[in-house]
Structure formats: C-alpha cells, structure tokens
PDB file of C-alpha atoms in Angstrom:
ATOM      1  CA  UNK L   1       0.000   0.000   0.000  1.00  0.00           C
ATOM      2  CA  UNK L   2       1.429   3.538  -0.974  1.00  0.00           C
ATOM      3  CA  UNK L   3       1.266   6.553   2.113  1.00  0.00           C
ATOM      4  CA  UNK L   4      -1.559   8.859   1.397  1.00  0.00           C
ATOM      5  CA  UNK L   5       0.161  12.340   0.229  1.00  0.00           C
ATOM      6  CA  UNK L   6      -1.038  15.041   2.395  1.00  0.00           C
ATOM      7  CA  UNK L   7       0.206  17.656   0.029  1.00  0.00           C
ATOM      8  CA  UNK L   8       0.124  17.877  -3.865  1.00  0.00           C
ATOM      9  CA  UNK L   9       3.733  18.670  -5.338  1.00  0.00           C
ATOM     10  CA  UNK L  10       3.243  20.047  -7.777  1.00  0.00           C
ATOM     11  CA  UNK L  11       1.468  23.118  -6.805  1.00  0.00           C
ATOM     12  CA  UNK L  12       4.174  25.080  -4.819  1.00  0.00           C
ATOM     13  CA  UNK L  13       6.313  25.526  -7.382  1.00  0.00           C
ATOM     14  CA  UNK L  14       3.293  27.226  -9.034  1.00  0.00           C
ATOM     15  CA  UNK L  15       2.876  29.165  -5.499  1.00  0.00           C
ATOM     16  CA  UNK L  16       6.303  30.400  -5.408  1.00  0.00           C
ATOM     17  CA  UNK L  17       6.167  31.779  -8.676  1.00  0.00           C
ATOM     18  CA  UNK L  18       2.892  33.628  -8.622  1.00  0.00           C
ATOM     19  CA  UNK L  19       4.689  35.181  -5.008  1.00  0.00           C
ATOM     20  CA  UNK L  20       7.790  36.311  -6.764  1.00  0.00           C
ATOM     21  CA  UNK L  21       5.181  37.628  -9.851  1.00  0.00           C
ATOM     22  CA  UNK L  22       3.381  39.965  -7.128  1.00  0.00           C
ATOM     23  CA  UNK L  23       6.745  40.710  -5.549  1.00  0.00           C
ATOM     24  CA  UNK L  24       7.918  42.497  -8.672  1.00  0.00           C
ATOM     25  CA  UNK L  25       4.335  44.045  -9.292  1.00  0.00           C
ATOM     26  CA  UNK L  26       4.931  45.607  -6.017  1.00  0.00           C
ATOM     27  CA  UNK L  27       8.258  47.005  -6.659  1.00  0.00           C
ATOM     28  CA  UNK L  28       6.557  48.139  -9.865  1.00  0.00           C
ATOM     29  CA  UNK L  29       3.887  50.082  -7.868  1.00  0.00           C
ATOM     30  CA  UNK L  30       6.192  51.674  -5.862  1.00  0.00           C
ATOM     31  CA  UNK L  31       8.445  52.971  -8.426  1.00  0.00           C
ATOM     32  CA  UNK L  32       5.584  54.684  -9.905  1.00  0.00           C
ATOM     33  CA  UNK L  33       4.568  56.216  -6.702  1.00  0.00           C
ATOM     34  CA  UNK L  34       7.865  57.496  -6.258  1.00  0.00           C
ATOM     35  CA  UNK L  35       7.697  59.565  -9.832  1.00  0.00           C
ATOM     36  CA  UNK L  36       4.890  60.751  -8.682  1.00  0.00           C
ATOM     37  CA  UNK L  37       5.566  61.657  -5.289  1.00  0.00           C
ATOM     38  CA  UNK L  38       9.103  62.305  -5.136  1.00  0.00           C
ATOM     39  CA  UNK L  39       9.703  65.166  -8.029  1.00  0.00           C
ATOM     40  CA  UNK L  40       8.450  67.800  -5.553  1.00  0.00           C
ATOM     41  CA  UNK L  41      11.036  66.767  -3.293  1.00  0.00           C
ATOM     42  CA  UNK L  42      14.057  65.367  -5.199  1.00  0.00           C
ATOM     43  CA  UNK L  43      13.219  67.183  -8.743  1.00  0.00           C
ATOM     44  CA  UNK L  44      15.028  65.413 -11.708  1.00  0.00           C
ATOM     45  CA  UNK L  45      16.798  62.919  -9.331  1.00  0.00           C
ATOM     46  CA  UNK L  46      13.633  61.264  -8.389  1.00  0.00           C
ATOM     47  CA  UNK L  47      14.688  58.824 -11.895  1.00  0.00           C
ATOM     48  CA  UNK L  48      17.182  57.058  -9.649  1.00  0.00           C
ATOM     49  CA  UNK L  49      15.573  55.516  -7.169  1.00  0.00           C
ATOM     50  CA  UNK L  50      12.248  55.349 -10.007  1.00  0.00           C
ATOM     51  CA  UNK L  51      14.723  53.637 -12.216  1.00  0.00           C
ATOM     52  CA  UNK L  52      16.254  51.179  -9.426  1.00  0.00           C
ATOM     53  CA  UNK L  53      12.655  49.965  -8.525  1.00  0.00           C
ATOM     54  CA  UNK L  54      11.587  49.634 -12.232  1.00  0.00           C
ATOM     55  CA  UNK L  55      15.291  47.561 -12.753  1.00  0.00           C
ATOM     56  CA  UNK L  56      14.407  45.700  -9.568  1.00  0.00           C
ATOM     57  CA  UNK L  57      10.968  44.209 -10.579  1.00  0.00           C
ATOM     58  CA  UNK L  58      12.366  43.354 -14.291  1.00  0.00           C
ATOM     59  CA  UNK L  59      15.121  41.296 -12.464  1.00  0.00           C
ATOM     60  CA  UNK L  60      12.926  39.692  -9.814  1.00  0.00           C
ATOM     61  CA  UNK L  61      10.247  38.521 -13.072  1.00  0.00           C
ATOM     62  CA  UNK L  62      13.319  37.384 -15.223  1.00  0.00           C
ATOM     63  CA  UNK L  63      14.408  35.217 -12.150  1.00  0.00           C
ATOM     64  CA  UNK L  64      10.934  33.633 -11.047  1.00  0.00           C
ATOM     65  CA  UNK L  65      10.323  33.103 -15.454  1.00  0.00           C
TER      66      UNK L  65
END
C-alpha cells in the first residue's frame, strides 16, 4: 500500500512563482509612486531611485520566469 500524500507537489512551485510575480508588481507600484511623489522633493533625481525599482521588478520577473 502507498502513504496517502497530504500535500500535492506540484502546486508550490506554481505558489512560489505567482509570489515572486506579485513581488515584482509591487516594486513596480512603488516605483511609480515614487515619480509621482518624489519630483516635488528630489526634482530630476527622483529617476534614480524610479529607475532602481523599475530595474528591480524586471530582475525579480526574469528570475521567477
């Protein structure tokens, strides 16, 4: 007789990768937030930290794809 599996397998691989999907959605959100919050504050520079959320989310989907 085989052991009754308590958990399916092959779904948390599945998880893991919608998490990482919603992970970079986030950082995509709050890049756009910062353009629109930070230009009264940081003027032109606000494209930095903008930029380094909008590189940050590309690199977290092209890891979890």
């Amino acid at each position: 007789m085989t052991e009754r599996q308590v958990f399916d397998p092959g779904l948390q691989p599945e998880r893991t990768a919608l998490a990482w999907r919603r992970t970079a959605l986030a950082l995509t959100v709050a890049a756009l937030v910062a353009v629109r919050i930070l230009p009264e504050t940081l003027g032109l520079w606000t494209v930095l930290p903008a930029g380094a959320g909008l590189v940050a989310a590309v690199a977290v989907l092209v890891a979890a794809h």
